[in-house]
Structures are given as structure tokens and as C-alpha cells.
Amino acid sequence: MTTVEYPAVPTEDAAAAVDRRERELLAAAQRYSFRGRIDTSAFSGPVFASARGSVVTDLHGNDYLDFNSGQMCAALGHNHPRILAAIQEACATMLHAHSSHFNVKEIELAARLGELLPDPLTRSLFGASGADANELALLLARIYTGGREVFSPHVSYHGLSAGTRSLTFAGWRRSHDPQSGDAHAILAPYCYRCPLAKSFPSCGFACLDASFELVDAQSTGQPAAVITEPLFSAGGVIDPPQGWLARLRDLCHERGMLLVVDDEQTGLGKLGTMFGFIDEDGTEVVPDIVTLAKHLGGGVDLSSVTTTDEIEAKVVDAGLTVTRSHSNDPLPCAAGIASIDIVVEEDVPAKARALGRRLREHLTALGEKFDLIGDIRGRGMLIGIELVRDRDSKEPAYDEGNEIGRRCFEAGLIFSMRRGGSVLRFVPPASTTLSQVDQGMETFAKVLEEVCAGS
Ligand SMILES: Cc1ncc(COP(=O)(O)O)c(C=O)c1O
């Protein structure tokens, strides 16, 4: 019998196979995916494939330190084992539930939140996205007060749904047809670039006085609420001076308006305190309504609106229905319970303070060396730097910031550029070790040096 000798089949090596897979995926994205994303509209790699803790990995196996916490929702670390366990338990018991009846997980989550939040914030309802929760919060404020007009500082980000985009003044408004004529901007406490050219504390919160002159002038007699972040993240990591939020609440209440705090990005430990409306010295400004989202779901879509007994009773008596098909589903609620357990038991506020301290040490040292760094600000693990071409004129260094961000990304460090690139925002997840902070800052320092040297 003769044996047939077959020619060897050429095997594609592993790296070439990954290249091909990436090309196919990007071609499919080009054909089928919608663009219009927050930071880029390009159909280019990397394509991310997996994540763990503070590291995300692309198809090629390249690791990136994620100082953006995903889309800020992985602030507890990507794929935290306790979140995964809670999701697995939900998979084995109940994923989805009839929204009109109670289920175990949603009651447990509402109780956990009610216990964690200061009185009188006790009553919660759950939504999917952050925008969803803010829409609901504004609806509650309007029904409770009988008013219509809502206001927010001019560097706010509250979401990209119709109502919330009308109150998102930090950007992303192009091609938006604001649907609400009742949404207005007030002046933000952007002290580094005070819109009134004053300085704190001698200004005596002049921005708030001027803002409320505008509120009163624009009002048709139907004011409902001010919605604000306690620290403006997407607007450029702008941290209001102490006392600003308390004064804002007083000015709202004097007019029968509610104060809604959008703590979706800043709550649950990220700023070094349990909620963004609590300062490190324990001073708290309890709002009438608070919204949470992002890492509330530990990586799955979950948001909450919490208010007082009085507000809940009045809006429900007025006939309000708030149900969504997936509101109160057991799976996201189980993830939410696990997320709160992690925040409390792993002391995420303390971790955030430690990460922030280390980041600031590095950035302060770099600020002494490079005049490009005009301002360093933020709280806990949400830290930003503002880049300027000249420290006196404060001309924003947009191109430099975008170039630094691009090069760091290529070198395996992810963070975001805001205010056109002149603000760099670092938000490492709580899973980040101090040596990972050092590693990230080493990459950053090298790139900063190169860009400053014009190389
Ligand atoms: C403070 C704040 N509010 C609301 C939102 C909107 O959340 P979502 O994108 O889940 O609708 C965001 C998202 O970045 C946010 O940072």
C-alpha cells in the first residue's frame, strides 16, 4: 500500500490569527455599530476582551491600567468576585420579576440603601441607567412642588436622555433638540476660572447670588428644583468650595424648590466619604432627593432614586406610576447589594482616600517640575489636573492634553480628557494597589516629559 504524502497545511500563527480576528471585528463594527460615543467616533482598536481588578486586556493580550474605571462603573474593580457571586446566585434563582410585585432582592437593596443614607432619605426606587434615575428624580421634584423649572450648574453632566441632556451643560449638546424649555443653567463654582473673576472665600459665594438672581428673573413662578453633582466630574473635576452645597440648599428651600444631588458618579465611597454630599470632616448637606448609579451595580446597569417619606407619599397619592419593565429586577438588585457590602466591608472610602493621597503626591511633584500643570483638584479617587500654556494667563493647553492622553493610552494607561483635553481625569478603581498608582504615574510622567520637551 502506498502512503500518500499530503503537503503540510500552513498554520496561521497565533498573533496573525488575533490580527485577523481584530480586523474582522472592526470591519463588522464599521458595518453594523453605531458611533456617536462620548470620547471617540473612530472605528479603530484596541478591542477590549477581558478585565480583572484595575486592568483591562485587549484582544492581543495587551494590559492597560484602567484609571477610568471602565465608564466609571467599575470603581470597585472589574469583575469583583463578590459581584460575580451575586450575579451567579441570581442566575440560579430569579433574573427578572413582575415589576408590580415585590421580590426579595429589591426589598433587601432598598433597606440597605435606606440604612446607609442619612435620614430622612429612606425610600428608594430603582432604574437602569443614571439618566433614568435623574429623569425620575426631576419628575418627583416637579410633582411634589407643583413646579416645572429645573436648574443645574453650567459644568454639569446628568445623562444623555432628553430631559437630562437638557440639563447637561458640560458638553455633548450638539445636534440635541432640547425638549424642555424649563431647563436652565446657573453658574458653577469653578474657582480656578471663576466666571465672576472673584476668589474664594472673599467672594462669599457670589456665583450663587448671581445665579439665583437669574433663577428669579427667568422663573414664571413655577420653580421645582436644582440638580447638582457634589463634585463636577465630566465637567472637569470641579470641586465646589466647602459651604457651597449648604448655601445652594438654603437658596432652593427659600423658594420652595427641592435640592436633588446627582451622586451617581461620586457616591458610595469614591470621594473618600460614603456620599459626595458629606465632607471629610463629617459635615453633611442632606438633599431632598439623591440619585446613585455607576458602581452601584458593580458593573451591571442599576440606578436608584432615594427620597423622603413625605415626598414619596405626596407623589404616590398624586397618582404617579414609576414602573419600568426592568426596574427592581432581582439580578441588578443582587449586584447592588453586593456592591454596598463591598463598599462598607472593604472600606472603599478609606481606599479612595489612600489612592487619592498617592495620586496627589505624584501630581504635586510633577506640578513643581512642569508649568503645564496649572491646577490639581478632586477628592478621593477622583482626581483631575488642568493643563495651561501659561500659569498667569491660564490659556488652556488643549492640544498638549489630548496628546498626553493619546500617548499614555498607547503606553497602557487609560484615563479621560475633559474640557476639550485641558483637564486630565484619573479615576482608578478601589482595587488599585499603591504600586499600580506608582506604575501609572511613571508612565504619565514619562509621557508628560516627552510632550513638554516637544519630542
Ligand atoms: C454625574 C452623572 N450623572 C448621570 C450620568 C448618566 O449616567 P448614564 O450614562 O448611566 O445614563 C453620568 C454618567 O457619566 C454621570 O457622571
Coordinates of C-alpha atoms and ligand atoms in Angstrom, one line a residue:
M1 CA 0.0 0.0 0.0
T2 CA 1.3 3.4 -0.9
T3 CA 1.1 6.2 1.6
V4 CA 0.1 9.5 0.3
E5 CA 2.2 12.4 1.4
Y6 CA 0.0 15.4 2.0
P7 CA 1.6 18.8 1.8
A8 CA 1.8 20.4 5.3
V9 CA -1.2 22.7 5.9
P10 CA 0.3 26.2 6.6
T11 CA -0.9 27.1 10.1
E12 CA -1.6 30.7 10.9
D13 CA 0.4 31.7 13.9
A14 CA -1.5 32.8 17.0
A15 CA -0.6 36.5 16.6
A16 CA -1.7 36.6 13.0
A17 CA -5.0 34.9 14.0
V18 CA -5.6 37.6 16.6
D19 CA -4.8 40.3 14.0
R20 CA -7.3 38.8 11.6
R21 CA -9.9 38.5 14.3
E22 CA -9.5 42.2 15.2
R23 CA -9.7 43.2 11.6
E24 CA -12.9 41.2 11.2
L25 CA -14.4 42.7 14.3
L26 CA -13.5 46.3 13.4
A27 CA -14.9 45.7 9.9
A28 CA -18.1 44.4 11.4
A29 CA -18.2 47.4 13.7
Q30 CA -17.8 49.7 10.7
R31 CA -20.7 47.9 9.0
Y32 CA -23.0 47.4 11.9
S33 CA -22.2 49.5 15.0
F34 CA -23.5 53.0 15.9
R35 CA -20.9 55.6 16.6
G36 CA -21.5 58.9 18.4
R37 CA -19.7 57.9 21.5
I38 CA -18.6 60.3 24.2
D39 CA -14.8 60.2 23.6
T40 CA -14.3 58.9 20.0
S41 CA -16.2 58.2 16.9
A42 CA -13.4 56.2 15.2
F43 CA -13.6 52.6 14.1
S44 CA -10.2 51.7 15.5
G45 CA -8.6 49.3 18.0
P46 CA -7.9 48.3 20.6
V47 CA -10.8 45.9 21.0
F48 CA -11.2 45.0 24.7
A49 CA -11.8 41.4 25.6
S50 CA -11.4 40.9 29.3
A51 CA -10.9 42.7 32.6
R52 CA -10.0 42.0 36.2
G53 CA -9.5 44.4 39.1
S54 CA -7.8 47.5 37.7
V55 CA -6.5 46.0 34.5
V56 CA -8.3 45.6 31.1
T57 CA -6.9 43.5 28.4
D58 CA -7.3 43.8 24.6
L59 CA -7.7 41.0 22.1
H60 CA -3.9 40.8 21.6
G61 CA -3.4 40.3 25.3
N62 CA -2.1 43.8 26.0
D63 CA -2.9 45.0 29.5
Y64 CA -4.0 48.6 30.3
L65 CA -4.2 50.2 33.7
D66 CA -7.7 51.4 33.8
F67 CA -7.7 54.8 35.6
N68 CA -11.1 55.5 34.0
S69 CA -12.8 52.6 35.9
G70 CA -14.4 51.5 32.7
Q71 CA -17.1 54.1 32.1
M72 CA -16.7 54.9 35.9
C73 CA -18.9 51.8 36.7
A74 CA -16.0 49.5 37.6
A75 CA -15.0 51.7 40.6
L76 CA -14.9 48.6 42.8
G77 CA -12.6 46.9 40.3
H78 CA -13.6 45.0 37.2
N79 CA -15.4 41.6 37.8
H80 CA -15.2 41.8 41.5
P81 CA -15.7 38.2 42.8
R82 CA -18.5 39.2 45.2
I83 CA -20.4 40.9 42.3
L84 CA -19.9 37.8 40.2
A85 CA -21.1 35.5 43.0
A86 CA -24.3 37.6 43.5
I87 CA -25.0 37.5 39.7
Q88 CA -24.5 33.8 39.7
E89 CA -26.9 33.4 42.6
A90 CA -29.5 35.5 40.7
C91 CA -28.9 33.3 37.7
A92 CA -29.7 30.2 39.8
T93 CA -32.8 31.8 41.4
M94 CA -34.5 34.7 39.6
L95 CA -33.3 37.1 36.9
H96 CA -36.4 39.1 36.2
A97 CA -39.5 39.8 38.2
H98 CA -43.0 41.2 37.7
S99 CA -42.5 44.9 38.5
S100 CA -45.7 45.4 40.3
H101 CA -44.9 42.8 43.0
F102 CA -42.1 42.9 45.4
N103 CA -39.2 40.5 45.1
V104 CA -36.6 39.6 47.8
K105 CA -33.6 41.3 46.3
E106 CA -35.2 44.7 45.6
I107 CA -36.6 44.9 49.2
E108 CA -33.2 44.0 50.6
L109 CA -31.4 46.6 48.4
A110 CA -33.9 49.3 49.3
A111 CA -33.4 48.5 53.0
R112 CA -29.6 48.5 52.7
L113 CA -29.7 51.9 51.0
G114 CA -32.2 53.3 53.4
E115 CA -29.9 52.3 56.3
L116 CA -26.8 53.7 54.7
L117 CA -28.2 57.1 53.6
P118 CA -28.8 59.7 56.3
D119 CA -32.3 60.4 57.5
P120 CA -34.8 61.3 56.1
L121 CA -33.7 59.7 52.9
T122 CA -35.2 56.3 53.2
R123 CA -37.4 55.4 50.2
S124 CA -35.8 54.1 47.1
L125 CA -36.9 53.1 43.6
F126 CA -34.6 51.5 41.1
G127 CA -33.9 52.2 37.4
A128 CA -31.5 51.1 34.8
S129 CA -29.2 54.0 33.8
G130 CA -28.1 57.1 35.6
A131 CA -30.1 59.2 33.2
D132 CA -33.1 57.2 34.0
A133 CA -32.7 57.9 37.7
N134 CA -32.2 61.6 37.2
E135 CA -35.3 61.8 35.0
L136 CA -37.3 60.1 37.8
A137 CA -35.8 62.4 40.4
L138 CA -36.8 65.5 38.4
L139 CA -40.3 64.1 37.9
L140 CA -40.7 63.6 41.7
A141 CA -39.5 67.2 42.3
R142 CA -42.0 68.5 39.7
I143 CA -44.9 66.6 41.1
Y144 CA -44.0 67.3 44.7
T145 CA -43.6 71.1 44.3
G146 CA -46.1 71.5 41.5
G147 CA -43.4 73.5 39.7
R148 CA -41.7 72.9 36.3
E149 CA -38.5 74.8 36.2
V150 CA -35.2 73.0 36.9
F151 CA -31.7 74.4 37.0
S152 CA -28.2 73.0 37.1
P153 CA -24.7 74.4 37.2
H154 CA -23.1 75.1 33.8
V155 CA -20.5 72.3 34.1
S156 CA -23.0 69.6 34.9
Y157 CA -23.4 66.1 33.4
H158 CA -26.7 64.4 34.2
G159 CA -27.1 62.0 31.3
L160 CA -28.0 62.0 27.6
S161 CA -31.7 61.2 27.7
A162 CA -33.9 64.1 26.5
G163 CA -34.7 65.6 29.9
T164 CA -31.2 65.1 31.4
R165 CA -29.4 66.3 28.3
S166 CA -31.3 69.5 28.7
L167 CA -29.5 69.9 32.0
T168 CA -26.1 68.6 30.8
F169 CA -24.1 71.7 30.2
A170 CA -20.6 70.2 30.3
G171 CA -21.0 69.4 26.6
W172 CA -22.5 66.8 24.3
R173 CA -25.4 69.0 23.4
R174 CA -24.7 69.4 19.7
S175 CA -27.5 68.1 17.5
H176 CA -29.6 67.9 20.6
D177 CA -33.0 69.4 20.4
P178 CA -33.6 70.4 24.0
Q179 CA -37.1 69.2 24.7
S180 CA -37.5 71.0 27.9
G181 CA -37.9 74.8 27.8
D182 CA -37.9 74.6 31.6
A183 CA -34.2 73.6 32.0
H184 CA -31.7 76.4 32.7
A185 CA -28.1 76.8 33.6
I186 CA -26.8 78.5 36.7
L187 CA -23.2 79.5 37.4
A188 CA -20.9 76.7 38.6
P189 CA -18.4 77.2 41.4
Y190 CA -15.5 76.8 39.1
C191 CA -13.0 78.7 41.3
Y192 CA -9.9 78.1 39.1
R193 CA -11.7 80.1 36.4
C194 CA -14.3 82.0 38.4
P195 CA -16.9 83.2 35.9
L196 CA -17.2 86.4 38.0
A197 CA -13.4 86.8 38.3
K198 CA -13.6 86.6 42.1
S199 CA -11.8 84.4 44.5
F200 CA -13.0 82.2 47.4
P201 CA -13.7 82.8 50.3
S202 CA -13.8 86.6 49.9
C203 CA -16.4 86.2 47.1
G204 CA -19.0 85.0 49.7
F205 CA -20.5 82.6 47.1
A206 CA -21.2 85.4 44.7
C207 CA -21.8 82.8 42.0
L208 CA -24.8 81.6 43.9
D209 CA -26.2 85.0 44.5
A210 CA -25.8 85.9 40.8
S211 CA -27.3 82.5 39.8
F212 CA -30.4 83.0 41.9
E213 CA -30.9 86.5 40.5
L214 CA -31.1 84.7 37.2
V215 CA -33.3 81.9 38.6
D216 CA -35.8 84.5 39.9
A217 CA -35.6 86.6 36.7
Q218 CA -36.3 83.6 34.5
S219 CA -38.9 81.9 36.6
T220 CA -42.6 82.0 35.6
G221 CA -43.4 81.4 39.3
Q222 CA -43.0 77.6 38.9
P223 CA -39.6 76.6 40.2
A224 CA -39.2 72.9 41.0
A225 CA -35.5 72.0 41.7
V226 CA -31.9 72.4 41.3
I227 CA -30.0 69.3 40.4
T228 CA -26.3 69.2 41.0
E229 CA -23.3 66.9 41.3
P230 CA -21.5 67.4 44.6
L231 CA -18.2 67.4 42.5
F232 CA -18.5 68.0 38.8
S233 CA -16.7 65.1 37.2
A234 CA -17.3 65.2 33.5
G235 CA -17.3 69.0 33.5
G236 CA -13.6 68.9 34.5
V237 CA -13.3 67.6 38.1
I238 CA -14.5 70.8 39.6
D239 CA -14.8 70.6 43.3
P240 CA -17.1 73.3 44.9
P241 CA -15.6 75.0 47.9
Q242 CA -16.9 73.9 51.3
G243 CA -20.2 75.6 52.2
W244 CA -21.3 75.9 48.6
L245 CA -23.8 73.0 48.7
A246 CA -25.3 74.1 52.0
R247 CA -25.9 77.6 50.7
L248 CA -27.4 76.2 47.5
R249 CA -29.8 74.1 49.5
D250 CA -30.9 77.1 51.6
L251 CA -31.5 79.2 48.4
C252 CA -33.6 76.3 47.0
H253 CA -35.6 75.9 50.1
E254 CA -36.2 79.6 50.5
R255 CA -38.1 79.4 47.1
G256 CA -39.9 76.1 47.8
M257 CA -37.6 74.3 45.4
L258 CA -36.0 70.9 46.1
L259 CA -32.3 70.1 46.0
V260 CA -31.5 67.0 44.0
V261 CA -28.0 65.6 44.4
D262 CA -26.8 63.6 41.5
D263 CA -24.3 61.4 43.3
E264 CA -24.3 58.8 40.6
Q265 CA -20.6 59.0 39.9
T266 CA -19.4 60.4 43.2
G267 CA -21.4 58.4 45.8
L268 CA -20.7 55.2 47.6
G269 CA -17.1 56.0 48.7
K270 CA -15.5 57.3 45.6
L271 CA -14.7 60.8 47.0
G272 CA -13.4 59.3 50.3
T273 CA -16.7 59.7 52.1
M274 CA -19.7 57.4 51.9
F275 CA -21.6 60.1 49.8
G276 CA -20.5 63.1 47.9
F277 CA -22.6 65.4 49.9
I278 CA -20.6 64.5 53.1
D279 CA -17.3 66.2 53.6
E280 CA -14.3 64.5 55.1
D281 CA -14.9 66.4 58.4
G282 CA -18.4 64.8 58.6
T283 CA -20.3 67.9 57.6
E284 CA -23.3 66.8 55.5
V285 CA -25.8 68.6 53.4
V286 CA -28.7 66.1 53.0
P287 CA -30.6 66.7 49.8
D288 CA -34.3 66.1 49.3
I289 CA -33.6 63.5 46.6
V290 CA -30.4 61.7 45.8
T291 CA -29.6 59.5 42.8
L292 CA -26.9 56.8 42.6
A293 CA -25.8 54.8 39.6
K294 CA -22.4 53.7 38.0
H295 CA -20.7 51.4 40.6
L296 CA -24.0 50.9 42.5
G297 CA -24.5 48.0 40.1
G298 CA -20.8 46.8 40.4
G299 CA -20.6 46.6 36.6
V300 CA -24.3 45.9 35.7
D301 CA -26.9 48.5 34.8
L302 CA -28.6 49.8 38.0
S303 CA -29.5 53.2 39.4
S304 CA -31.5 54.4 42.3
V305 CA -33.5 57.4 43.4
T306 CA -34.0 57.9 47.1
T307 CA -36.2 60.4 48.8
T308 CA -38.1 61.1 52.0
D309 CA -41.4 59.5 53.3
E310 CA -43.1 62.8 52.8
I311 CA -42.1 63.3 49.1
E312 CA -42.9 59.6 48.3
A313 CA -46.3 59.8 49.9
K314 CA -47.3 63.0 48.1
V315 CA -46.3 61.9 44.6
V316 CA -47.8 58.4 45.0
D317 CA -51.0 60.0 46.3
A318 CA -51.0 62.2 43.3
G319 CA -51.2 59.0 41.2
L320 CA -47.6 58.7 40.0
T321 CA -46.5 55.4 38.5
V322 CA -42.8 54.9 38.1
T323 CA -42.5 51.3 36.8
R324 CA -40.1 50.3 34.1
S325 CA -40.0 46.7 32.6
H326 CA -36.7 46.1 34.3
S327 CA -37.0 48.3 37.4
N328 CA -36.4 46.3 40.6
D329 CA -35.2 43.2 38.7
P330 CA -33.5 40.7 41.1
L331 CA -30.3 40.4 39.1
P332 CA -29.2 44.1 39.2
C333 CA -30.6 44.5 42.7
A334 CA -28.5 41.5 43.9
A335 CA -25.4 43.1 42.3
G336 CA -26.4 46.3 44.1
I337 CA -26.5 44.6 47.5
A338 CA -23.1 43.0 46.8
S339 CA -21.8 46.4 45.8
I340 CA -22.9 48.1 49.0
D341 CA -21.4 45.1 51.0
I342 CA -18.1 45.7 49.3
V343 CA -18.2 49.5 49.9
V344 CA -18.9 49.0 53.6
E345 CA -16.9 45.9 54.4
E346 CA -13.8 46.7 52.3
D347 CA -14.0 50.4 53.5
V348 CA -13.9 51.8 50.0
P349 CA -14.0 55.4 51.3
A350 CA -10.7 54.7 53.1
K351 CA -9.2 53.1 50.0
A352 CA -10.3 56.1 47.9
R353 CA -8.6 58.5 50.3
A354 CA -5.3 56.4 50.2
L355 CA -5.4 56.3 46.4
G356 CA -6.1 60.0 46.1
R357 CA -3.3 60.8 48.5
R358 CA -0.8 58.8 46.5
L359 CA -2.0 60.2 43.2
R360 CA -1.8 63.8 44.5
E361 CA 1.8 63.2 45.8
H362 CA 2.9 62.2 42.3
L363 CA 0.9 65.0 40.6
T364 CA 2.1 67.6 43.1
A365 CA 5.7 66.6 42.4
L366 CA 5.1 66.8 38.7
G367 CA 3.4 70.2 39.1
E368 CA 6.6 71.5 40.7
K369 CA 8.6 70.4 37.6
F370 CA 6.2 71.2 34.8
D371 CA 4.4 74.6 34.4
L372 CA 1.9 72.9 32.2
I373 CA 0.1 71.7 35.3
G374 CA -2.0 74.7 36.3
D375 CA -4.2 73.1 38.9
I376 CA -4.6 69.8 40.8
R377 CA -8.0 69.1 42.3
G378 CA -10.6 66.5 43.2
R379 CA -11.4 64.3 46.1
G380 CA -10.7 60.6 47.0
M381 CA -10.1 58.5 43.9
L382 CA -11.5 61.2 41.5
I383 CA -8.6 63.5 40.8
G384 CA -8.0 65.9 37.9
I385 CA -5.4 68.2 36.7
E386 CA -5.9 71.3 34.5
L387 CA -3.2 72.0 31.9
V388 CA -2.3 75.5 30.9
R389 CA 0.1 77.1 28.5
D390 CA 0.8 79.8 30.9
R391 CA 0.1 79.8 34.6
D392 CA -0.8 83.6 34.7
S393 CA -3.0 83.8 31.6
K394 CA -4.3 80.2 32.2
E395 CA -4.6 79.6 28.5
P396 CA -5.9 76.1 28.3
A397 CA -3.5 73.5 26.8
Y398 CA -6.0 71.5 24.8
D399 CA -3.6 70.0 22.2
E400 CA -1.0 69.1 24.9
G401 CA -3.7 67.3 27.0
N402 CA -5.0 65.4 24.1
E403 CA -1.5 64.4 23.0
I404 CA -0.6 63.2 26.5
G405 CA -3.8 61.2 26.8
R406 CA -3.3 59.6 23.4
R407 CA 0.3 58.6 24.2
C408 CA -0.5 57.3 27.7
F409 CA -3.3 55.2 26.2
E410 CA -0.8 53.7 23.7
A411 CA 1.6 53.1 26.6
G412 CA -1.1 51.2 28.5
L413 CA -2.6 53.8 30.8
I414 CA -6.3 54.8 30.4
F415 CA -7.7 58.0 31.7
S416 CA -10.0 60.6 30.3
M417 CA -9.6 64.1 28.9
R418 CA -12.2 66.6 29.7
R419 CA -12.8 70.3 28.9
G420 CA -11.5 69.8 25.3
G421 CA -8.4 68.0 26.6
S422 CA -7.2 70.6 29.0
V423 CA -8.3 68.6 32.0
L424 CA -7.0 65.1 32.6
R425 CA -9.1 63.0 34.9
F426 CA -7.8 60.0 36.9
V427 CA -10.2 57.6 38.5
P428 CA -8.5 54.4 39.5
P429 CA -10.8 51.7 40.8
A430 CA -10.7 50.8 44.5
S431 CA -8.9 47.6 43.6
T432 CA -5.9 49.6 42.5
T433 CA -2.7 49.0 44.6
L434 CA -0.4 51.8 45.5
S435 CA 2.3 50.2 43.3
Q436 CA -0.2 50.3 40.4
V437 CA -0.7 54.0 41.1
D438 CA 3.1 54.4 41.0
Q439 CA 3.3 52.4 37.8
G440 CA 0.6 54.5 36.2
M441 CA 2.2 57.8 37.3
E442 CA 5.5 56.6 36.0
T443 CA 4.0 56.2 32.5
F444 CA 2.3 59.5 32.9
A445 CA 5.5 61.3 34.0
K446 CA 7.5 59.9 31.1
V447 CA 4.8 61.0 28.5
L448 CA 4.4 64.4 30.2
E449 CA 8.2 65.0 30.0
E450 CA 8.2 64.0 26.3
V451 CA 5.3 66.3 25.4
C452 CA 6.7 69.2 27.4
A453 CA 10.1 68.7 25.6
G454 CA 8.3 68.7 22.3
S455 CA 9.5 65.2 21.3
Ligands
LIG1 C1 -22.9 62.6 37.4 C2 -23.6 61.7 36.3 N1 -24.9 61.7 36.2 C3 -25.5 61.0 35.3 C4 -24.8 60.2 34.4 C5 -25.5 59.4 33.3 O1 -25.5 58.1 33.6 P1 -25.9 57.1 32.4 O2 -24.8 57.2 31.4 O3 -25.8 55.7 33.1 O4 -27.2 57.4 32.0 C6 -23.4 60.2 34.5 C7 -22.6 59.4 33.5 O5 -21.5 59.6 33.3 C8 -22.8 61.0 35.5 O6 -21.5 61.0 35.6

